[in-house]
Amino acid sequence: METVNQLLDSIKDVGRDAVRGGYSRAVYSTPELDLRHWFIEQAQQRGLGVETDRNGIIWAWWGKPQDGALVTGSHLDSVPGGGAFDGPLGVASALAAVDILNSRGLEPGRSLAITVFPEEEGSRFGVACLGSRLLTGAIDVDKALNLRDVDGNTFADVARGNGMDPRHVGPDPETMARIGDFVELHVEQGKGLGQGGPAIAVGSSILGHGRWKLSVSGQGNHAGTTLMADRADPMVAAAQIVVAVRDAAAKQPDARATVGRLTPVPGGTNVIASRVDLWLDARHPDDAVTAQLIESIYRAAREIAAGEGCTVSLTEESYSDTVHFDPELSRRVGELLPGAPVLATGAGHDAGVLAGHVPSAMLFVRNPSGISHSPEEYVADEDASAGAVALADVLEGLL
C-alpha cells in the first residue's frame, strides 16, 4: 500500500521545467503522456480495469463498469510552470483511497471508478476542462476539433496522433450514465483553510469564469527608422489595456480579471509589432456582473486602441457559469467528515462541468501558502495523508 506522498514522489521528476521552475505538463505532451502511463500502471497494479474513452478520459474500475457508479479523480496536466499538486494530488489520493478501502476489507456495493480528465487547465488548446466539456456536450465539437496550440496543431490532429478518432469525439451519453455521483479531491488554491484548524474542506461552489482573447492590430514597422510620432504601435495599446483590465476589476467587488499571456506578432526585438494578442481571464460570482465587466474592459480597450491609431477585437474562448454543488451530495459528504468547513473556490474544475449533469462534490486539502499555479504551491505530507483518508471515508460512506 502506497501513501499519497510516495505516489507523488514517484512522479516528482516528470515534466520539470528548467526555465519557468515547477512543472509544465501540457496535455498529450511527453510529460503528460508519461503520467497517463504511470496512472494506468498504478491502477492495474491494484487490479483495476482500465479503459480510455473516445474523449481521451481514462477510467480505472474497481468492479464491473456499471451505470450509476461512484466516480472520483482529477487531472494530470498542468499550467506552464505549475506546482506539484494541482491535479496529481487528486489522482494520487484516489489511488491511495482505494488502498485504504482494500485494507479495511471493503467490498463495494456499487461500482467505483477513478478518472483522469485531459486538458483540465487548457494550457495547450486554450479551453479549460476540455475533456469533461466534450463528454458532457458543453462545447461544440467542431470548435473543439479546430482548436490550435501555439505550434498550429489542431486538437483533431493531436487527438488522432494519440489514438483517438476525431469522428467520435464529443457528447457521450452512455459514459455519462455510468456516473452516479462524482467526488473530486483537489489542492486548495487560496487561503480558505489557512495555517491552522482542519486540513480538509467540503466545496460549496465555483466562481463563474471565462477566457477571452483581445487582438490589438496596428502597423508593423522598423524600430529604428519609424519616428515615434509616426507609429501605430499595438504593444503600447496592449500595455495600457493590461492596466485597464486591472482597474476595471478593482472597481467591482469580488471580481478578478487577469491578463496572463501576451503575444506580439511577429515578435522581433527591433520590430514594431503589427498585432498583439492578449488572453484575459475574468471571474465573478454573478454571471451578469462578469458580462458587464467584460463589456467595460472591451469599451476601454477600444478607446485605448483608437488613441494609438490601432483597432481591437474581442473573442470569447470559453465560459462557465457559477456552479453550486449538489446540496444533497454535499450534505452527505459533510456528514461523513464532521468538522470539515464548507468552502467556495474561485478556481475551475472538472467537477464544476459535471455538476450540471450529475450530482458532484469536492474536497479541498490545505495549501498553507494559499499560492497555486506556481512552483510555490504546497501540501504538507500529513495533510496529503489526511486528504486520502478523508476521501476514503467519503467513498466508503457513499458506496
Coordinates of C-alpha atoms in Angstrom, one line a residue:
M1 CA 0.0 0.0 0.0
E2 CA 1.5 3.3 -1.1
T3 CA 0.8 6.7 0.6
V4 CA -0.1 9.8 -1.4
N5 CA 3.3 11.2 -0.6
Q6 CA 5.0 8.1 -2.0
L7 CA 2.9 8.2 -5.2
L8 CA 3.7 11.9 -5.7
D9 CA 7.4 11.3 -5.0
S10 CA 7.5 8.7 -7.8
I11 CA 6.5 11.3 -10.4
K12 CA 8.4 14.3 -9.0
D13 CA 10.9 14.4 -11.9
V14 CA 8.3 14.2 -14.7
G15 CA 7.8 17.4 -16.6
R16 CA 10.1 19.6 -14.5
D17 CA 10.5 23.0 -16.2
A18 CA 14.1 24.2 -16.0
V19 CA 13.2 27.6 -17.4
R20 CA 10.0 28.5 -15.6
G21 CA 10.5 26.4 -12.5
G22 CA 7.8 24.0 -11.3
Y23 CA 6.2 21.7 -13.9
S24 CA 5.0 22.0 -17.4
R25 CA 2.8 19.1 -18.4
A26 CA 0.6 20.2 -21.3
V27 CA -2.0 17.6 -22.4
Y28 CA -0.5 15.0 -24.7
S29 CA 3.0 16.3 -24.3
T30 CA 5.7 13.7 -23.4
P31 CA 5.4 14.5 -19.6
E32 CA 1.7 14.3 -19.6
L33 CA 1.7 11.0 -21.6
D34 CA 4.3 9.7 -19.1
L35 CA 1.9 10.5 -16.3
R36 CA -1.0 8.8 -18.0
H37 CA 1.1 5.7 -18.4
W38 CA 2.1 5.9 -14.8
F39 CA -1.6 6.1 -13.7
I40 CA -2.5 3.1 -15.9
E41 CA 0.3 1.1 -14.4
Q42 CA -0.7 2.1 -10.8
A43 CA -4.4 1.2 -11.5
Q44 CA -3.5 -2.1 -13.0
Q45 CA -1.3 -3.0 -10.0
R46 CA -4.4 -2.5 -7.8
G47 CA -6.4 -4.9 -10.0
L48 CA -8.5 -2.1 -11.5
G49 CA -9.8 -2.5 -15.1
V50 CA -8.5 0.4 -17.2
E51 CA -10.1 1.9 -20.4
T52 CA -9.8 5.1 -22.3
D53 CA -13.0 6.6 -23.7
R54 CA -13.4 8.3 -27.0
N55 CA -12.7 11.7 -25.5
G56 CA -9.4 10.6 -24.0
I57 CA -10.6 10.3 -20.5
I58 CA -9.0 7.4 -18.6
W59 CA -11.3 5.2 -16.4
A60 CA -10.0 2.7 -13.8
W61 CA -12.7 0.5 -12.5
W62 CA -13.0 -1.3 -9.2
G63 CA -15.6 -3.9 -10.1
K64 CA -17.5 -4.2 -13.3
P65 CA -18.3 -0.9 -15.1
Q66 CA -22.0 -0.2 -14.4
D67 CA -24.4 2.7 -14.7
G68 CA -24.7 4.9 -11.6
A69 CA -21.2 4.2 -10.3
L70 CA -19.4 6.4 -7.7
V71 CA -16.6 8.2 -9.5
T72 CA -13.6 10.1 -8.2
G73 CA -10.5 11.6 -9.8
S74 CA -8.9 14.7 -11.3
H75 CA -6.3 15.6 -13.9
L76 CA -2.6 15.2 -14.6
D77 CA -1.9 18.2 -17.0
S78 CA -0.6 21.5 -15.6
V79 CA -0.3 25.1 -16.4
P80 CA 3.1 26.3 -17.6
G81 CA 5.4 26.2 -14.7
G82 CA 2.8 25.0 -12.3
G83 CA 3.0 23.3 -8.9
A84 CA 3.3 19.7 -8.0
F85 CA -0.2 19.2 -6.5
D86 CA -2.7 20.8 -8.8
G87 CA -4.3 17.8 -10.4
P88 CA -1.9 15.0 -9.4
L89 CA -2.9 15.3 -5.7
G90 CA -6.5 14.3 -6.6
V91 CA -5.4 11.3 -8.7
A92 CA -2.8 10.1 -6.2
S93 CA -5.3 10.5 -3.4
A94 CA -7.8 8.4 -5.3
L95 CA -5.3 5.6 -5.8
A96 CA -4.3 5.8 -2.1
A97 CA -8.0 5.8 -1.1
V98 CA -8.5 2.5 -2.9
D99 CA -5.6 1.1 -1.0
I100 CA -7.1 2.3 2.3
L101 CA -10.5 0.8 1.4
N102 CA -8.9 -2.5 0.5
S103 CA -7.0 -2.5 3.8
R104 CA -10.4 -2.1 5.5
G105 CA -11.7 -5.1 3.7
L106 CA -14.4 -3.2 1.9
E107 CA -16.5 -5.0 -0.7
P108 CA -18.2 -2.2 -2.7
G109 CA -21.9 -2.4 -3.0
R110 CA -21.7 -0.4 -6.2
S111 CA -19.1 0.2 -8.9
L112 CA -16.3 2.6 -8.2
A113 CA -14.1 4.3 -10.8
I114 CA -11.1 6.7 -10.8
T115 CA -11.0 9.1 -13.8
V116 CA -8.2 11.2 -15.3
F117 CA -9.6 14.1 -17.4
P118 CA -7.4 15.6 -20.1
E119 CA -6.7 19.3 -20.7
E120 CA -8.3 20.5 -17.5
E121 CA -6.0 23.5 -17.4
G122 CA -6.5 24.4 -21.1
S123 CA -2.8 25.3 -21.3
R124 CA -2.4 23.7 -24.7
F125 CA -5.6 24.4 -26.6
G126 CA -7.0 27.3 -24.6
V127 CA -10.2 25.8 -23.3
A128 CA -10.2 24.7 -19.7
C129 CA -11.8 21.3 -18.8
L130 CA -11.9 20.3 -22.4
G131 CA -12.2 16.6 -21.7
S132 CA -15.2 17.0 -19.4
R133 CA -16.8 19.6 -21.7
L134 CA -16.6 17.2 -24.6
L135 CA -18.0 14.3 -22.5
T136 CA -21.0 16.4 -21.4
G137 CA -21.6 18.3 -24.6
A138 CA -20.6 21.6 -23.0
I139 CA -18.5 22.6 -26.1
D140 CA -19.3 22.5 -29.8
V141 CA -17.4 19.5 -31.3
D142 CA -16.3 21.4 -34.4
K143 CA -15.0 24.2 -32.3
A144 CA -13.1 21.8 -30.1
L145 CA -11.6 19.9 -33.1
N146 CA -10.3 23.1 -34.7
L147 CA -8.7 24.5 -31.6
R148 CA -5.0 25.1 -32.2
D149 CA -1.9 25.0 -29.9
V150 CA 0.9 27.5 -30.2
D151 CA 2.6 25.4 -32.9
G152 CA -0.5 25.4 -35.1
N153 CA -1.5 21.8 -34.4
T154 CA -5.3 21.3 -34.2
F155 CA -6.9 19.3 -31.4
A156 CA -8.2 16.9 -34.1
D157 CA -4.7 16.2 -35.3
V158 CA -3.3 15.8 -31.8
A159 CA -6.2 13.6 -30.8
R160 CA -5.7 11.4 -33.8
G161 CA -2.0 11.1 -33.1
N162 CA -2.8 9.8 -29.6
G163 CA -5.2 7.0 -30.6
M164 CA -8.5 8.9 -30.7
D165 CA -10.8 9.1 -33.7
P166 CA -11.9 12.7 -34.2
R167 CA -15.1 11.5 -35.8
H168 CA -16.2 10.0 -32.4
V169 CA -15.1 12.9 -30.1
G170 CA -18.0 14.6 -28.4
P171 CA -21.0 14.0 -26.1
D172 CA -21.1 10.5 -24.8
P173 CA -24.4 9.8 -23.0
E174 CA -23.6 6.1 -22.4
T175 CA -20.4 7.0 -20.5
M176 CA -22.2 9.8 -18.6
A177 CA -24.8 7.3 -17.5
R178 CA -22.1 5.4 -15.7
I179 CA -21.6 8.4 -13.3
G180 CA -24.0 8.2 -10.4
D181 CA -22.0 10.6 -8.2
F182 CA -18.7 12.4 -8.7
V183 CA -16.4 13.5 -5.9
E184 CA -13.2 15.3 -6.8
L185 CA -10.3 15.9 -4.3
H186 CA -8.1 18.9 -5.1
V187 CA -5.4 21.0 -3.5
E188 CA -7.0 24.2 -2.1
Q189 CA -5.9 27.1 -4.3
G190 CA -6.4 30.0 -1.9
K191 CA -6.2 30.8 1.8
G192 CA -9.6 29.4 2.8
L193 CA -8.2 26.7 5.1
G194 CA -5.3 28.9 6.5
Q195 CA -2.4 27.7 8.6
G196 CA -4.3 26.0 11.5
G197 CA -7.6 24.2 12.0
P198 CA -9.0 21.4 9.8
A199 CA -6.9 20.3 6.8
I200 CA -9.9 19.3 4.7
A201 CA -12.9 21.3 3.5
V202 CA -16.0 20.5 1.5
G203 CA -16.6 22.5 -1.6
S204 CA -19.8 24.6 -1.9
S205 CA -19.4 26.5 -5.3
I206 CA -17.1 27.5 -8.1
L207 CA -16.9 31.1 -9.3
G208 CA -18.2 31.8 -12.8
H209 CA -15.2 32.3 -15.1
G210 CA -14.2 32.6 -18.7
R211 CA -11.4 33.3 -21.1
W212 CA -11.4 35.9 -23.8
K213 CA -8.8 36.9 -26.5
L214 CA -8.2 40.6 -27.3
S215 CA -6.4 41.2 -30.5
V216 CA -4.9 44.7 -31.0
S217 CA -3.9 45.5 -34.6
G218 CA -1.6 48.3 -35.6
Q219 CA 1.1 48.9 -38.2
G220 CA 4.2 46.7 -38.2
N221 CA 7.3 48.7 -39.0
H222 CA 11.1 49.2 -38.4
A223 CA 12.1 50.0 -34.8
G224 CA 14.9 52.3 -36.0
T225 CA 13.5 54.2 -38.9
T226 CA 10.0 54.8 -37.8
L227 CA 9.6 58.1 -35.8
M228 CA 7.7 58.0 -32.6
A229 CA 5.1 60.3 -34.0
D230 CA 4.5 58.1 -37.0
R231 CA 3.7 54.9 -35.1
A232 CA 0.5 52.9 -34.6
D233 CA 2.1 50.5 -32.1
P234 CA -0.3 47.8 -30.7
M235 CA 2.2 47.0 -28.0
V236 CA 1.7 50.4 -26.5
A237 CA -2.0 50.0 -26.6
A238 CA -1.8 46.5 -25.2
A239 CA 0.3 47.7 -22.2
Q240 CA -2.4 50.3 -21.4
I241 CA -5.2 47.6 -21.8
V242 CA -3.5 45.4 -19.2
V243 CA -3.7 48.3 -16.7
A244 CA -7.3 49.0 -17.7
V245 CA -8.2 45.3 -17.0
R246 CA -6.8 45.6 -13.5
D247 CA -8.5 48.9 -12.9
A248 CA -11.9 47.6 -14.2
A249 CA -11.8 44.6 -11.9
A250 CA -10.7 46.6 -8.9
K251 CA -13.8 48.8 -9.2
Q252 CA -16.1 45.7 -9.0
P253 CA -16.3 44.0 -5.6
D254 CA -15.5 40.2 -5.7
A255 CA -14.3 40.5 -9.4
R256 CA -11.0 39.1 -10.6
A257 CA -9.5 39.8 -14.0
T258 CA -6.1 38.8 -15.3
V259 CA -4.0 39.1 -18.4
G260 CA -1.7 36.1 -18.1
R261 CA -0.5 35.8 -21.6
L262 CA 0.5 38.3 -24.3
T263 CA 1.9 37.5 -27.7
P264 CA 3.3 40.1 -30.1
V265 CA 3.4 39.4 -33.8
P266 CA 5.9 39.0 -35.4
G267 CA 7.8 39.2 -32.0
G268 CA 11.2 40.7 -33.1
T269 CA 13.2 42.9 -30.7
N270 CA 13.8 45.5 -33.5
V271 CA 10.3 45.3 -34.9
I272 CA 7.2 47.3 -34.1
A273 CA 4.5 44.7 -33.8
S274 CA 1.7 44.5 -36.3
R275 CA -0.6 42.8 -33.8
V276 CA -0.6 41.9 -30.1
D277 CA -2.8 39.1 -28.7
L278 CA -3.8 39.2 -25.1
W279 CA -5.6 36.5 -23.2
L280 CA -8.0 37.6 -20.5
D281 CA -9.3 35.6 -17.6
A282 CA -12.3 37.1 -15.7
R283 CA -14.4 35.8 -12.8
H284 CA -17.2 36.9 -10.6
P285 CA -19.9 35.1 -8.5
D286 CA -22.7 36.8 -10.5
D287 CA -22.6 35.9 -14.2
A288 CA -24.4 39.1 -15.2
V289 CA -21.6 41.1 -13.4
T290 CA -19.0 39.2 -15.3
A291 CA -20.7 40.1 -18.6
Q292 CA -20.8 43.8 -17.5
L293 CA -17.1 43.6 -16.6
I294 CA -16.1 42.2 -20.0
E295 CA -18.1 44.9 -21.8
S296 CA -16.4 47.6 -19.7
I297 CA -13.0 46.2 -20.5
Y298 CA -13.8 46.0 -24.2
R299 CA -15.1 49.5 -24.2
A300 CA -11.9 50.8 -22.5
A301 CA -9.8 48.7 -24.9
R302 CA -11.4 50.2 -28.0
E303 CA -10.8 53.7 -26.7
I304 CA -7.2 52.9 -25.9
A305 CA -6.5 51.3 -29.2
A306 CA -8.1 54.2 -31.1
G307 CA -5.9 56.6 -29.2
E308 CA -2.8 54.8 -30.5
G309 CA -4.1 54.5 -34.1
C310 CA -5.0 50.8 -33.6
T311 CA -8.1 48.6 -33.6
V312 CA -9.1 45.8 -31.2
S313 CA -11.3 42.8 -31.4
L314 CA -12.7 40.5 -28.7
T315 CA -13.4 36.8 -28.9
E316 CA -14.8 34.6 -26.2
E317 CA -12.9 31.3 -26.0
S318 CA -14.7 29.6 -23.1
Y319 CA -17.1 30.4 -20.2
S320 CA -18.5 28.6 -17.3
D321 CA -21.4 29.9 -15.1
T322 CA -21.1 30.0 -11.4
V323 CA -21.6 26.4 -10.1
H324 CA -23.2 25.3 -6.8
F325 CA -22.5 21.7 -6.0
D326 CA -25.4 19.3 -5.4
P327 CA -26.7 20.1 -1.9
E328 CA -27.8 16.6 -1.0
L329 CA -24.5 15.0 -2.0
S330 CA -22.5 17.8 -0.3
R331 CA -24.6 17.3 2.8
R332 CA -23.8 13.6 2.9
V333 CA -20.1 14.3 2.3
G334 CA -20.2 16.8 5.2
E335 CA -21.8 14.3 7.5
L336 CA -19.0 11.8 6.6
L337 CA -16.4 14.4 7.5
P338 CA -17.6 16.0 10.8
G339 CA -15.9 19.3 11.5
A340 CA -14.9 20.0 7.9
P341 CA -15.6 23.6 6.9
V342 CA -17.5 24.5 3.8
L343 CA -15.5 26.4 1.2
A344 CA -16.2 28.2 -2.0
T345 CA -13.5 28.4 -4.7
G346 CA -12.5 30.8 -7.4
A347 CA -10.8 28.0 -9.4
G348 CA -12.5 25.9 -12.1
H349 CA -12.6 22.1 -12.0
D350 CA -14.0 19.2 -14.0
A351 CA -16.4 18.7 -11.1
G352 CA -17.9 22.0 -12.0
V353 CA -18.6 20.9 -15.5
L354 CA -20.0 17.6 -14.4
A355 CA -22.2 19.3 -11.8
G356 CA -24.7 20.4 -14.4
H357 CA -25.3 16.8 -15.3
V358 CA -24.7 14.5 -12.3
P359 CA -24.5 15.1 -8.5
S360 CA -21.0 16.4 -7.9
A361 CA -19.0 17.4 -4.8
M362 CA -15.4 18.5 -4.0
L363 CA -12.9 18.1 -1.2
F364 CA -10.1 20.6 -0.7
V365 CA -6.8 19.9 1.0
R366 CA -5.0 22.7 2.8
N367 CA -2.4 24.7 0.9
P368 CA -0.8 26.8 3.7
S369 CA 0.7 29.4 1.5
G370 CA -2.5 29.9 -0.5
I371 CA -0.3 30.0 -3.6
S372 CA -1.3 27.9 -6.6
H373 CA -0.5 27.7 -10.4
S374 CA 3.1 28.3 -9.2
P375 CA 6.1 26.2 -8.1
E376 CA 5.4 27.6 -4.5
E377 CA 2.1 25.5 -4.3
Y378 CA 2.5 23.2 -1.3
V379 CA 0.7 20.5 0.7
A380 CA 2.3 19.1 3.8
D381 CA 2.8 15.3 4.0
E382 CA 0.4 15.0 6.9
D383 CA -2.3 17.0 5.2
A384 CA -2.0 14.9 2.0
S385 CA -2.4 11.7 4.1
A386 CA -5.4 13.2 5.8
G387 CA -6.9 14.0 2.5
A388 CA -6.6 10.4 1.3
V389 CA -8.2 9.2 4.5
A390 CA -11.0 11.7 4.1
L391 CA -11.6 10.7 0.5
A392 CA -11.6 7.0 1.6
D393 CA -14.1 7.8 4.3
V394 CA -16.4 9.6 1.9
L395 CA -16.1 6.9 -0.8
E396 CA -16.8 4.2 1.8
G397 CA -19.9 6.1 3.1
L398 CA -21.3 6.6 -0.4
L399 CA -20.5 3.0 -1.5

